Short mmCIF file of C-alpha atoms and ligand atoms in Angstrom, two decimals:
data_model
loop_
_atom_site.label_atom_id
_atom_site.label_comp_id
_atom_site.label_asym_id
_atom_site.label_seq_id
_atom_site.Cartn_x
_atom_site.Cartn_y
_atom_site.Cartn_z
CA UNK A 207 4.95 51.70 20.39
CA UNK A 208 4.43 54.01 23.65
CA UNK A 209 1.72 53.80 26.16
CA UNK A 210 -0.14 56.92 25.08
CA UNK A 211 -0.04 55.76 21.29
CA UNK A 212 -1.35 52.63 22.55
CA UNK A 213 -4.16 54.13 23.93
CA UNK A 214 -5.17 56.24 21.32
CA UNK A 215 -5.43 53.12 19.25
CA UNK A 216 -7.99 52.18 21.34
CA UNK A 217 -10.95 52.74 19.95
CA UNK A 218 -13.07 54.56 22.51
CA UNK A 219 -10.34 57.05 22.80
CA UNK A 220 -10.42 57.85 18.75
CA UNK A 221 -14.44 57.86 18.79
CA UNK A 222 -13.73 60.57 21.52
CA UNK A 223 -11.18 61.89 19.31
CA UNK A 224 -13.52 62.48 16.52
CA UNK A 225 -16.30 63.86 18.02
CA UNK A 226 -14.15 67.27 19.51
CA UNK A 227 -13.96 70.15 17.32
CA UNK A 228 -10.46 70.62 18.85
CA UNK A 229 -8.00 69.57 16.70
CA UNK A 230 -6.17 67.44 18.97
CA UNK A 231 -1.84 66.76 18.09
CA UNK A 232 0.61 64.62 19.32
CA UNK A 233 3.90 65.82 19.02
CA UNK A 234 7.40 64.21 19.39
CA UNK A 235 11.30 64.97 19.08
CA UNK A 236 13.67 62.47 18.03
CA UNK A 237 16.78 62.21 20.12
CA UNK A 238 19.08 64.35 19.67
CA UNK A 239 16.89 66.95 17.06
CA UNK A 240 15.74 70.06 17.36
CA UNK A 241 12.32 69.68 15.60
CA UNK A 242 9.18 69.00 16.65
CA UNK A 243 7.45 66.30 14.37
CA UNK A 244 3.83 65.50 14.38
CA UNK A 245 2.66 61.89 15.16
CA UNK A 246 -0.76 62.05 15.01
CA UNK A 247 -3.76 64.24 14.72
CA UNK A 248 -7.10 64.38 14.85
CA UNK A 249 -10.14 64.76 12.08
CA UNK A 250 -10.84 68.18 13.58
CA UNK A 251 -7.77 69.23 11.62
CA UNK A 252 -9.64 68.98 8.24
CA UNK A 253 -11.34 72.33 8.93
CA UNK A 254 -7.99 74.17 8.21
CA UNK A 255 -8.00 71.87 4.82
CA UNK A 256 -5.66 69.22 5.85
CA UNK A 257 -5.78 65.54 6.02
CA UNK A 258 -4.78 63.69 8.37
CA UNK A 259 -2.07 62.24 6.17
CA UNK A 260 -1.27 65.33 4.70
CA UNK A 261 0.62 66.12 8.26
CA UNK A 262 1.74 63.56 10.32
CA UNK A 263 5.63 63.30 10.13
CA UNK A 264 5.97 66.97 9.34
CA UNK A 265 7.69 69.50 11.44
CA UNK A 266 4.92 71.46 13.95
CA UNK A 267 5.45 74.60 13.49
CA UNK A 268 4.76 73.94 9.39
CA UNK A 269 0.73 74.67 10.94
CA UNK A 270 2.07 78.16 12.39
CA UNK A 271 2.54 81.56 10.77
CA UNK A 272 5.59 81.42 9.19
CA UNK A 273 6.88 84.82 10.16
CA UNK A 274 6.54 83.38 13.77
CA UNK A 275 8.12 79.62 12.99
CA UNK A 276 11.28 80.55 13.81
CA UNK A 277 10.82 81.57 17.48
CA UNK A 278 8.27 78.78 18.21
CA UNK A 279 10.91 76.40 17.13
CA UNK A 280 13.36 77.91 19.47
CA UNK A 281 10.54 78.18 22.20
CA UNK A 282 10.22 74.49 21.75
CA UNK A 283 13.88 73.44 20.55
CA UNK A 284 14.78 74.35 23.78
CA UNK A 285 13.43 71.91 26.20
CA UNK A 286 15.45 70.20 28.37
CA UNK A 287 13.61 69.54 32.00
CA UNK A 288 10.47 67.16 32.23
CA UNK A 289 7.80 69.54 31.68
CA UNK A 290 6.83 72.70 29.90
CA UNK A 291 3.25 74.33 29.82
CA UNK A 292 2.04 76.90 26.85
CA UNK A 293 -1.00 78.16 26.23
CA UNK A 294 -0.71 81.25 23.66
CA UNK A 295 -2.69 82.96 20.85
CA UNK A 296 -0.70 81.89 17.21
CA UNK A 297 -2.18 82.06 13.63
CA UNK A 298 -2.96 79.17 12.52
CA UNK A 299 -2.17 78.35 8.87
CA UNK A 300 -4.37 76.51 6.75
CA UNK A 301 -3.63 74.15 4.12
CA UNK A 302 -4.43 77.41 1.42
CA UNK A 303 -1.60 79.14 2.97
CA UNK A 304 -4.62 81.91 4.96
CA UNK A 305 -3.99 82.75 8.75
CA UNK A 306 -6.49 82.22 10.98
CA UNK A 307 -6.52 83.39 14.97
CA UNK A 308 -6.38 80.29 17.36
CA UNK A 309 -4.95 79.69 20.40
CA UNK A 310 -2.66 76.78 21.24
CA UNK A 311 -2.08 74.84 24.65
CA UNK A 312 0.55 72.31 24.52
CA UNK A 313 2.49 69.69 27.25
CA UNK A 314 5.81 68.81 26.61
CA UNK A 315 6.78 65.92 28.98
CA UNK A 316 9.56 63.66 29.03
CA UNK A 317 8.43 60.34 29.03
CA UNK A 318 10.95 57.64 29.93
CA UNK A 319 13.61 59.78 28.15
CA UNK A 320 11.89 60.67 25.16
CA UNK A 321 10.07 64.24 24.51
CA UNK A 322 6.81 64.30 23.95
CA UNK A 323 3.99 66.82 23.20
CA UNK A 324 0.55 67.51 23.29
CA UNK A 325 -1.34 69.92 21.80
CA UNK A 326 -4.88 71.37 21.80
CA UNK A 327 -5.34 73.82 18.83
CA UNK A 328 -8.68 76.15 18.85
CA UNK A 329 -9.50 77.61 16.11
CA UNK A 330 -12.64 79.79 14.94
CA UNK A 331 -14.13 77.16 12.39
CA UNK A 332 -13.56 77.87 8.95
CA UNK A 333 -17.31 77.12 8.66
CA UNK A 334 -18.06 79.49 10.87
CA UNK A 335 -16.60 82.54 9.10
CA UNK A 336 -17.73 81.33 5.79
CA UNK A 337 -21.42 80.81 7.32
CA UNK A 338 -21.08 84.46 8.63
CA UNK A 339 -20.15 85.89 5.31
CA UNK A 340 -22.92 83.85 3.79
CA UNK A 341 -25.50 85.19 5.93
CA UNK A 342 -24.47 88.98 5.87
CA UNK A 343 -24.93 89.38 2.64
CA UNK A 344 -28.42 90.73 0.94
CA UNK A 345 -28.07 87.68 -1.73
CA UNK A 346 -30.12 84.66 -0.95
CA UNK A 347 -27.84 81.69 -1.93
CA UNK A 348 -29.45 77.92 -1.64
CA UNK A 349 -27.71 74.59 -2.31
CA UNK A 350 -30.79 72.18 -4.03
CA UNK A 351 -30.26 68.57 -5.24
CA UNK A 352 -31.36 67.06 -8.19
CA UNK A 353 -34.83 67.22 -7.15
CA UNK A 354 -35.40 71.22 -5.94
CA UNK A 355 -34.73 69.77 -2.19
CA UNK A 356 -33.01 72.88 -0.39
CA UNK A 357 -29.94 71.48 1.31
CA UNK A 358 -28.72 74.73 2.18
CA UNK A 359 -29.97 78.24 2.85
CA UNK A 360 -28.63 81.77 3.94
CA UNK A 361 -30.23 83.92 5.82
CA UNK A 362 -31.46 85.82 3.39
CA UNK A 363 -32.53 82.95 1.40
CA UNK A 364 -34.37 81.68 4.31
CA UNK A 365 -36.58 85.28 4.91
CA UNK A 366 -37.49 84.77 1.24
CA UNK A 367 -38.68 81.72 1.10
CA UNK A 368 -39.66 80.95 4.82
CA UNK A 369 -40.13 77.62 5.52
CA UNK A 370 -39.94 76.27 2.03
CA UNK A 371 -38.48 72.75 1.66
CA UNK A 372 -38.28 72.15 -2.08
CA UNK A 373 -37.83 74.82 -4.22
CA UNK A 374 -40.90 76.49 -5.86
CA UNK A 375 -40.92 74.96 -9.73
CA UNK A 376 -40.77 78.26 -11.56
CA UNK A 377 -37.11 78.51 -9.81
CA UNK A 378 -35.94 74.72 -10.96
CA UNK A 379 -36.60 75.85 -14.20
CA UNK A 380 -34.36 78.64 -14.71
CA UNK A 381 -31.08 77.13 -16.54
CA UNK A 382 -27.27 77.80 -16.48
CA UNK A 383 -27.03 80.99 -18.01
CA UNK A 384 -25.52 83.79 -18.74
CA UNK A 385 -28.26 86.24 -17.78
CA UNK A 386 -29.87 85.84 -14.48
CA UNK A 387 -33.57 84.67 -14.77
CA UNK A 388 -36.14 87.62 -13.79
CA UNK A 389 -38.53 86.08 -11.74
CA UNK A 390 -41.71 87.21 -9.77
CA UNK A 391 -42.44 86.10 -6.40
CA UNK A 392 -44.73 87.20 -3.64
CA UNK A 393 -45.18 91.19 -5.09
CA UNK A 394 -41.20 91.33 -5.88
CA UNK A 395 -39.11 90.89 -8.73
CA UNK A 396 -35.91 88.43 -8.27
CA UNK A 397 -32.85 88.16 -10.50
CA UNK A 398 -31.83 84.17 -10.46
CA UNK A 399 -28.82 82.54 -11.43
CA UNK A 400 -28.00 78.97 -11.51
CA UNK A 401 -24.60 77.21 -11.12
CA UNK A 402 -23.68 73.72 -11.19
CA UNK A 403 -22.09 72.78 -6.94
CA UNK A 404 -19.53 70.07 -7.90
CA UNK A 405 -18.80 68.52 -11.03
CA UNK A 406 -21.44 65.86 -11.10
CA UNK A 407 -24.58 68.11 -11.91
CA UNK A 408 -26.01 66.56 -8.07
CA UNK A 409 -26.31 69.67 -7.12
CA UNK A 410 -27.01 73.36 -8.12
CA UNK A 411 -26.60 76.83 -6.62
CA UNK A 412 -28.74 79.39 -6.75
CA UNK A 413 -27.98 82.88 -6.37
CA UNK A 414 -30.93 84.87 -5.71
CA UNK A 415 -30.90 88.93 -5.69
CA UNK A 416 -33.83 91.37 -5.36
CA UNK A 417 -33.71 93.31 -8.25
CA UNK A 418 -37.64 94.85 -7.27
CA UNK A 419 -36.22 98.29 -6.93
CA UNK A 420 -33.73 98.51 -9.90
CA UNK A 421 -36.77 97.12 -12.15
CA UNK A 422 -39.10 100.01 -10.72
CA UNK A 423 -36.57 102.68 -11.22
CA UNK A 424 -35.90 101.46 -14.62
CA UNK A 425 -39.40 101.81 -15.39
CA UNK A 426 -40.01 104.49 -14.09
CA UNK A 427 -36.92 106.28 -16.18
CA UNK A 428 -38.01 105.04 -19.13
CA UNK A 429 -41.58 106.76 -19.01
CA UNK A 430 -40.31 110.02 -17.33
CA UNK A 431 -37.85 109.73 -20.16
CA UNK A 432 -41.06 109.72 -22.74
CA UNK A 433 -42.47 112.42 -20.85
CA UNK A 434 -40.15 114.98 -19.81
CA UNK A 435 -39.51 116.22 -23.17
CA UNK A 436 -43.31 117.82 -22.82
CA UNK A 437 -41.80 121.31 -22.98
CA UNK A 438 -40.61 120.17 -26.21
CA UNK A 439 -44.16 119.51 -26.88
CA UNK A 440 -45.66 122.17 -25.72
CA UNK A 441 -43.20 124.54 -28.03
CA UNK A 442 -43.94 122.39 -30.62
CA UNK A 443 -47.84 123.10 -30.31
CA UNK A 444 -47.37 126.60 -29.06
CA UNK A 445 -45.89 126.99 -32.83
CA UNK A 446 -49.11 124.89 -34.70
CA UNK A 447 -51.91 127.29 -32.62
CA UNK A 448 -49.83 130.25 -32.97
CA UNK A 449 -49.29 130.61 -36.57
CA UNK A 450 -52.92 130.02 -37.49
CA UNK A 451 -54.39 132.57 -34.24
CA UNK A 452 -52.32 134.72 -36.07
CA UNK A 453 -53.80 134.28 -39.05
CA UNK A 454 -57.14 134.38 -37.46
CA UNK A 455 -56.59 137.78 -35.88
CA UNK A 456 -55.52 139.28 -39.49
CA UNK A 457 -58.21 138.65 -41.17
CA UNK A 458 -60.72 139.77 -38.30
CA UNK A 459 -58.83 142.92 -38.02
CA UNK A 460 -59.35 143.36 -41.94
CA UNK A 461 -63.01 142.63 -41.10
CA UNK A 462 -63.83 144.86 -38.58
CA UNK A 463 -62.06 147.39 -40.60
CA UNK A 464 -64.53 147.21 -43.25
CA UNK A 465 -67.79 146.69 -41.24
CA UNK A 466 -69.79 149.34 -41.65
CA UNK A 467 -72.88 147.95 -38.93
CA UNK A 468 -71.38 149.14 -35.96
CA UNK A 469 -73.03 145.82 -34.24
CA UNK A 470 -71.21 143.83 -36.22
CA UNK A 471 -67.82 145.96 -35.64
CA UNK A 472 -67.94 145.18 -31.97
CA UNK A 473 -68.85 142.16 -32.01
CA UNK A 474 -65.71 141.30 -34.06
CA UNK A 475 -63.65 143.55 -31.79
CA UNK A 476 -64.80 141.11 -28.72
CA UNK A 477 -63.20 138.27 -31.52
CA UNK A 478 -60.05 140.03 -31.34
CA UNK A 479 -59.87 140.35 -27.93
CA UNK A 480 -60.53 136.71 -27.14
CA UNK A 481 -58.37 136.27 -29.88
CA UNK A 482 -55.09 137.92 -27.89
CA UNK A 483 -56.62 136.47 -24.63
CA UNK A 484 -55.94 133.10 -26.09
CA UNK A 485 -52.36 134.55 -27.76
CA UNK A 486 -51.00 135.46 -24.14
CA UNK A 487 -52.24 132.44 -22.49
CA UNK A 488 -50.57 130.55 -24.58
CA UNK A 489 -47.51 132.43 -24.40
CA UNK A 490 -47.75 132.25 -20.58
CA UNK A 491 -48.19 128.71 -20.47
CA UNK A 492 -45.54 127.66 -22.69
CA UNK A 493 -42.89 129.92 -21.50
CA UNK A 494 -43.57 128.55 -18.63
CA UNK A 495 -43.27 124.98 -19.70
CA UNK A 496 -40.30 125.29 -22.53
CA UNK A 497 -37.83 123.27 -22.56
CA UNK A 498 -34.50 124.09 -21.30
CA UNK A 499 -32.17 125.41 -24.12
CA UNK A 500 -29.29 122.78 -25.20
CA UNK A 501 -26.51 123.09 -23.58
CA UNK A 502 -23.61 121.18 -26.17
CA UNK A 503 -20.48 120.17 -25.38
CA UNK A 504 -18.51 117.47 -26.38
CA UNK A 505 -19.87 114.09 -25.97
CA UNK A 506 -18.27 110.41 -26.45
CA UNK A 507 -21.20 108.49 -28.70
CA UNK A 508 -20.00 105.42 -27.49
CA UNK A 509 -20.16 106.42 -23.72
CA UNK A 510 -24.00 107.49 -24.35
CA UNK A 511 -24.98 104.18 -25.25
CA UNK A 512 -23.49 102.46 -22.75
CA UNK A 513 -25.03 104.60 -19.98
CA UNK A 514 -28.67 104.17 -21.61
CA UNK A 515 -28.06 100.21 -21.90
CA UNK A 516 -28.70 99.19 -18.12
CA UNK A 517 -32.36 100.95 -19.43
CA UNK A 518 -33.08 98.74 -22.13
CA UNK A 519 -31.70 95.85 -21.13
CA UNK A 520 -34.30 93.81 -19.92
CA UNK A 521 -36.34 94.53 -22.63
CA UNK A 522 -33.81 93.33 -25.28
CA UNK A 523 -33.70 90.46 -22.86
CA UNK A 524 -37.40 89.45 -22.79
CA UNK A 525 -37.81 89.64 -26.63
CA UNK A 526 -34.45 88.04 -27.27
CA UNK A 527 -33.05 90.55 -29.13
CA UNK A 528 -29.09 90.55 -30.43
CA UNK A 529 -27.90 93.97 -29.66
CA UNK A 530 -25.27 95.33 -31.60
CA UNK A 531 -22.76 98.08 -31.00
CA UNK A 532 -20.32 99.54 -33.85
CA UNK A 533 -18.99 102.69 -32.40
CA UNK A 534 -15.91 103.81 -32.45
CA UNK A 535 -14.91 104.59 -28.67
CA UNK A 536 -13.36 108.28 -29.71
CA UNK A 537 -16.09 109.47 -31.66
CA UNK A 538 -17.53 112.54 -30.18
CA UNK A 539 -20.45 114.68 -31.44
CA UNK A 540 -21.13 118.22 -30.35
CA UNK A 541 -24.94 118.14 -28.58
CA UNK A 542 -26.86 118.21 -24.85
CA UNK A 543 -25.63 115.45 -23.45
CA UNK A 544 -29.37 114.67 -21.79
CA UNK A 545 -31.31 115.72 -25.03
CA UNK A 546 -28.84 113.01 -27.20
CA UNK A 547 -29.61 110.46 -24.25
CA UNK A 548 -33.37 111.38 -24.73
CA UNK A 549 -33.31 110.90 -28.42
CA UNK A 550 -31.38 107.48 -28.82
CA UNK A 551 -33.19 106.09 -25.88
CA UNK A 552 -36.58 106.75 -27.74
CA UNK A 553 -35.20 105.65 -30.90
CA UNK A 554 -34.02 102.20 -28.82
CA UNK A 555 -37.10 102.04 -27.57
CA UNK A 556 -39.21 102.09 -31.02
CA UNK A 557 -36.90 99.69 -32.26
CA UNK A 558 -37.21 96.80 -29.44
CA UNK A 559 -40.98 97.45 -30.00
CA UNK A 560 -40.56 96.60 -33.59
CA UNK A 561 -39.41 93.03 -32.46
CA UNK A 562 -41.92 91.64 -30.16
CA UNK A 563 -40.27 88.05 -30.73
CA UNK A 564 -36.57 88.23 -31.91
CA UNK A 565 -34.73 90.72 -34.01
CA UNK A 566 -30.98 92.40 -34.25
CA UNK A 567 -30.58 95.90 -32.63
CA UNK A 568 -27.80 97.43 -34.36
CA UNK A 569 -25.91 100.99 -33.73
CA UNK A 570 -23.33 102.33 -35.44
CA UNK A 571 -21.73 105.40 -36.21
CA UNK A 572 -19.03 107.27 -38.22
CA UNK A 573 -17.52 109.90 -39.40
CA UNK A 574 -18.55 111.06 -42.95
CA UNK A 575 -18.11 113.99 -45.15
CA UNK A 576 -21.49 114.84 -47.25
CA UNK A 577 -23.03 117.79 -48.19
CA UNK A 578 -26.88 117.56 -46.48
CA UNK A 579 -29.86 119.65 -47.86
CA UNK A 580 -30.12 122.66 -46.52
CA UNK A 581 -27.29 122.28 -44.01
CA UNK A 582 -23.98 123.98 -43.47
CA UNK A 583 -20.36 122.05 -43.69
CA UNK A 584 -19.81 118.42 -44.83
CA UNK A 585 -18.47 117.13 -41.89
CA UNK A 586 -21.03 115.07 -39.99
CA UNK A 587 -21.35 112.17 -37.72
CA UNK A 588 -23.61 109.46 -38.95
CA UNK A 589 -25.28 107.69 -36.13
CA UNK A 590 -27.73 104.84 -37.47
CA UNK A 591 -30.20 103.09 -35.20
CA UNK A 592 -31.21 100.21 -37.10
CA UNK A 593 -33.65 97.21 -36.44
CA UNK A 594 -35.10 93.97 -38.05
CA UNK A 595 -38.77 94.49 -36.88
CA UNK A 596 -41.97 94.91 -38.25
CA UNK A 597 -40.96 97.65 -40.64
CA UNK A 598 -43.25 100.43 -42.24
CA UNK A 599 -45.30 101.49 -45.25
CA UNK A 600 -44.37 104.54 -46.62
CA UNK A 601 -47.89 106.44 -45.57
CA UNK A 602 -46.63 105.56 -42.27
CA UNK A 603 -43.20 106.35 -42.89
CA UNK A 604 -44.76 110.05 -43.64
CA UNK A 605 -46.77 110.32 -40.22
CA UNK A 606 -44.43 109.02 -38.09
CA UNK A 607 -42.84 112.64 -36.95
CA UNK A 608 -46.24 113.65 -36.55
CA UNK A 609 -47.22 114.48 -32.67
CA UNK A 610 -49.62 111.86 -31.69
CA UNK A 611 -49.27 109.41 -34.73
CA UNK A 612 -49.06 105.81 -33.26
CA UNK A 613 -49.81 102.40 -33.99
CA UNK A 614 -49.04 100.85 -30.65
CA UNK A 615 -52.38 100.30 -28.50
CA UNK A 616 -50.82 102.25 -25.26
CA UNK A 617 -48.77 104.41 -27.25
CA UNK A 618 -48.29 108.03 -27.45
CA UNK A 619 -46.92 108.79 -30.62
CA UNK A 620 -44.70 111.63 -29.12
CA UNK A 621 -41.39 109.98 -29.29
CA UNK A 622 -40.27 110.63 -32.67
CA UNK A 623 -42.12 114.09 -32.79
CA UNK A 624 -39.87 114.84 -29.34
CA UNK A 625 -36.77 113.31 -31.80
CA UNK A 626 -37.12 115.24 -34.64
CA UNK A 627 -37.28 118.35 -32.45
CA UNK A 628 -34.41 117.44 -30.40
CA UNK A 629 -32.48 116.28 -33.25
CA UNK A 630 -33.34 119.71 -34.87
CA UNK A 631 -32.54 121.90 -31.70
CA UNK A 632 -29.49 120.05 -31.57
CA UNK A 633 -28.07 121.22 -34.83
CA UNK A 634 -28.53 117.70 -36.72
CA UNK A 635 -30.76 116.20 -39.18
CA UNK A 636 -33.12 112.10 -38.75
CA UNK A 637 -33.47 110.66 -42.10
CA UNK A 638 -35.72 107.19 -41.99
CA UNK A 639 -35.38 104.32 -44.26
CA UNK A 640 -38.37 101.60 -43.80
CA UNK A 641 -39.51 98.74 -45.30
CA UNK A 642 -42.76 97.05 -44.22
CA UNK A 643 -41.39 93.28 -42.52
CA UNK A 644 -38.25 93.83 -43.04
CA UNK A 645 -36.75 96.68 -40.50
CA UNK A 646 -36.08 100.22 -40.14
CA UNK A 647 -33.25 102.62 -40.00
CA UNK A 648 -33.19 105.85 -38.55
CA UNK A 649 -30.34 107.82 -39.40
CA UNK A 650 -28.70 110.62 -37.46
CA UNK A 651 -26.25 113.62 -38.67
CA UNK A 652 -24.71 115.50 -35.94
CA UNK A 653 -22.07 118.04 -35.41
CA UNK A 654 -18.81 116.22 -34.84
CA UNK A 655 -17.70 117.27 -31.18
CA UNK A 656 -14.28 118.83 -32.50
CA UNK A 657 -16.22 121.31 -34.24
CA UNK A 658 -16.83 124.33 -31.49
CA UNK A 659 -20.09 126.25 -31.05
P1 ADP B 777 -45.06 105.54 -30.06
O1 ADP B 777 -43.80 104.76 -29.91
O2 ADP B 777 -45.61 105.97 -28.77
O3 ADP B 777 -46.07 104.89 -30.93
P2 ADP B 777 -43.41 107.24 -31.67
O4 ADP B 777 -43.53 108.68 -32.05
O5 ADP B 777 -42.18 106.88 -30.98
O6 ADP B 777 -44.68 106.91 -30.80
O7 ADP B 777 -43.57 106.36 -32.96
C1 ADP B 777 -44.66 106.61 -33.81
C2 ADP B 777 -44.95 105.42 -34.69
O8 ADP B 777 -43.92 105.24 -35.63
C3 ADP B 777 -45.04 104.12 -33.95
O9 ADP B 777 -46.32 103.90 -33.39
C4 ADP B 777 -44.75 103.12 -35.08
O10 ADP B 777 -45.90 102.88 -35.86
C5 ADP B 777 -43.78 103.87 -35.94
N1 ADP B 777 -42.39 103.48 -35.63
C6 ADP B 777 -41.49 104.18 -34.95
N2 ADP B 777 -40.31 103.53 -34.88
C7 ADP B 777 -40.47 102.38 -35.56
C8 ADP B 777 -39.61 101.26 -35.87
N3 ADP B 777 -38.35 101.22 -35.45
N4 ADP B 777 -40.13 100.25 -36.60
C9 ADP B 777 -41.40 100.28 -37.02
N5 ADP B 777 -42.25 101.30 -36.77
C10 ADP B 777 -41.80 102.34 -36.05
MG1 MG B 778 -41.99 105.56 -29.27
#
């Protein structure tokens, strides 16, 4: 045993030795090799993943870059007089087989005719870059143990929850699942998933995003969703005051025809002018409100739903409904893209309603070829919306196109009045088939999208 080794033995020296973040190497060359072979190293070598063991006896450079092995173990093969001095940048490579910038300063010295080396390898601590990765990102991630203790925070954990040391209970009880959690706290609205840290259930992570504005814009789409179709409305009721106005102005034209009391005569000629008054506001207003024409093209039934499922989601979530999708991926109809959206959303949306506590959501669709009353062709696609919820009567099942009919306490009973005249507009056709507990099906014939204009 040298006199160096000897020291290092001693234990002062290795307390030293394991306190410096440096990862500390002694190097040697056997007489009459080329290669330099480690002897020892420090602890501070676990940061690249290593252990100890895992490198003594092996060849130096095996730590280096391996595009760049070959000329450090030239550099280094190649001394011959009693002392050499390096100090240059390398990549360091960890035990994962990643590169990471370090710099190295090494000794060579020939001690009583045998080459030795010393080295002093820096490296930015793999903790370091994790920790800054960690904290730049707008997750909040948290290590807790067993009993909500936070053992670790990010940043961003650590702005949401201050100076919190346990974590609050509503959080501990969110499970390993598939779905993040939705939880409320402090005026937002988090998204929290849990993960086992380790194999021995010690310790859980917690990934925390704020999901305050996706919730709010969901929202908000769904009820601009219920409400933009008001044009459709207002044509809708433009038609119901028209017709009888008309009616009304007929039969007080008739009227003043035959009055013979000239009083009378003008006083039903002031009708008819109020009469028109109304007529032309009307017309005003709703022109001015109708809804944009449909503009069809081809669209991809299966793509639709998709898109409108990020809306519903949550919902089918919180009343732990199965959703169900049986559509083939190339089946096209030929309709406005927006209006279809507009019309299965509401549809979706009836349905989850029907199943405050459970239920199966199911859509399919297909091709089929029937003759339907009143309609040209017998090719159609057959889109069904179908739930297992509360079900109807059929007095309700006669209402429910009706503007205004509802059953729902904050409801507006305009959604399936706004689907019917979509559906209509749209060159289709809504059957519904109820029964009271038991579910509902709405069915849907469209144009199939091959079938031009
Ligand atoms: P709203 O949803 O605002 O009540 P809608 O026009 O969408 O208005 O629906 C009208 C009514 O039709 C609902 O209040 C409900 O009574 C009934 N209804 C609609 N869809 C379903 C369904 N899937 N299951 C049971 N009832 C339904
Ligand atoms: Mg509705």
């Amino acid at each position: 045993m040298s006199r160096v080794e000897g020291v290092l033995r001693t234990l002062d020296f290795r307390a030293l030795l394991a306190l410096t973040p440096d990862i500390l190497l002694l190097l040697e060359r056997p007489s009459r090799e080329k290669t330099w072979v480690i002897r020892f190293v420090n602890r501070a070598v676990r940061k690249l993943g290593y252990r100890e063991g895992d490198l003594v006896g092996r060849p130096f450079s095996h730590l280096f870059d391996p595009t760049y092995k070959p000329v450090l173990e030239q550099t280094l093969g190649a001394f011959r007089g009693k002392e050499m001095r390096l100090q240059l940048p390398v990549r360091v490579r960890t035990r994962s087989g990643h590169l990471v910038p370090g710099s190295l300063g090494l000794v060579l010295l020939r001690i009583q005719g045998q080459a030795r080396g010393y080295a002093i390898l820096t490296v930015r601590s793999k903790q370091n870059v994790v920790e800054r990765i960690l904290n730049g990102v707008d997750v909040g991630i948290l290590l807790v143990d067993r009993k909500g203790r936070i053992r670790y925070a990010n940043r961003y954990a650590r702005e949401l929850f201050e100076d919190l040391k346990t974590l609050p209970r509503e959080f501990l009880k969110v499970r390993q699942n598939s779905e993040p959690a939705e939880i409320q706290w402090k005026e937002r609205f988090l998204g929290v998933s849990v993960y086992p840290a380790g194999d021995q259930q010690k310790e859980w992570l917690y990934l925390i995003k704020d999901i305050t504005e996706k919730k709010w814009v969901q929202e908000t789409l769904i009820r601009l969703d219920r409400f933009s179709s008001f044009g459709v409305l207002a044509t809708g009721l433009a038609h119901e005051i028209k017709n009888p106005l008309a009616g009304m102005r007929l039969i007080a034209q008739n009227l003043a025809r035959r009055m013979e009391n000239e009083k009378d005569r003008e006083a039903l000629e002031r009708m008819l002018r109020q009469i028109d008054r109304i007529d032309t506001l009307i017309k005003q207003f709703f022109s001015y409100v109708r809804p944009r024409e449909p503009h069809p093209e081809s669209i991809a039934v299966r793509e639709v739903v998709d898109d409108l499922y990020p809306l519903v989601k949550d919902r089918l979530m919180k009343h732990r409904i199965t959703f169900n999708v049986d559509i083939p991926e190339d089946l096209t109809i030929r309709a406005d893209r927006h209006q279809f959206e507009q019309i299965l959303l509401n549809l979706m949306l009836n349905a989850i309603d029907a199943m405050p506590n459970r239920g199966t959501l199911t859509l399919s669709a297909r091709e089929v070829h029937q003759k339907l009353p009143r309609m040209a062709g017998d090719r159609w696609v057959e889109i069904v919306v179908q739930d297992t919820g509360v079900g109807m009567t059929p007095e309700q099942v006669e209402h429910i196109f009706v503007p205004f009919f509802t059953t729902k306490p904050s409801g507006t009973g305009l959604g399936l009045f706004i689907v019917h005249q979509l559906v209509t507009r749209n060159g289709g056709l809504i059957r519904v088939e109820s029964k009271k507990n038991h579910g509902t099906r709405f069915i849907l014939y469209m144009r199939p999208g091959d079938e031009g204009g």
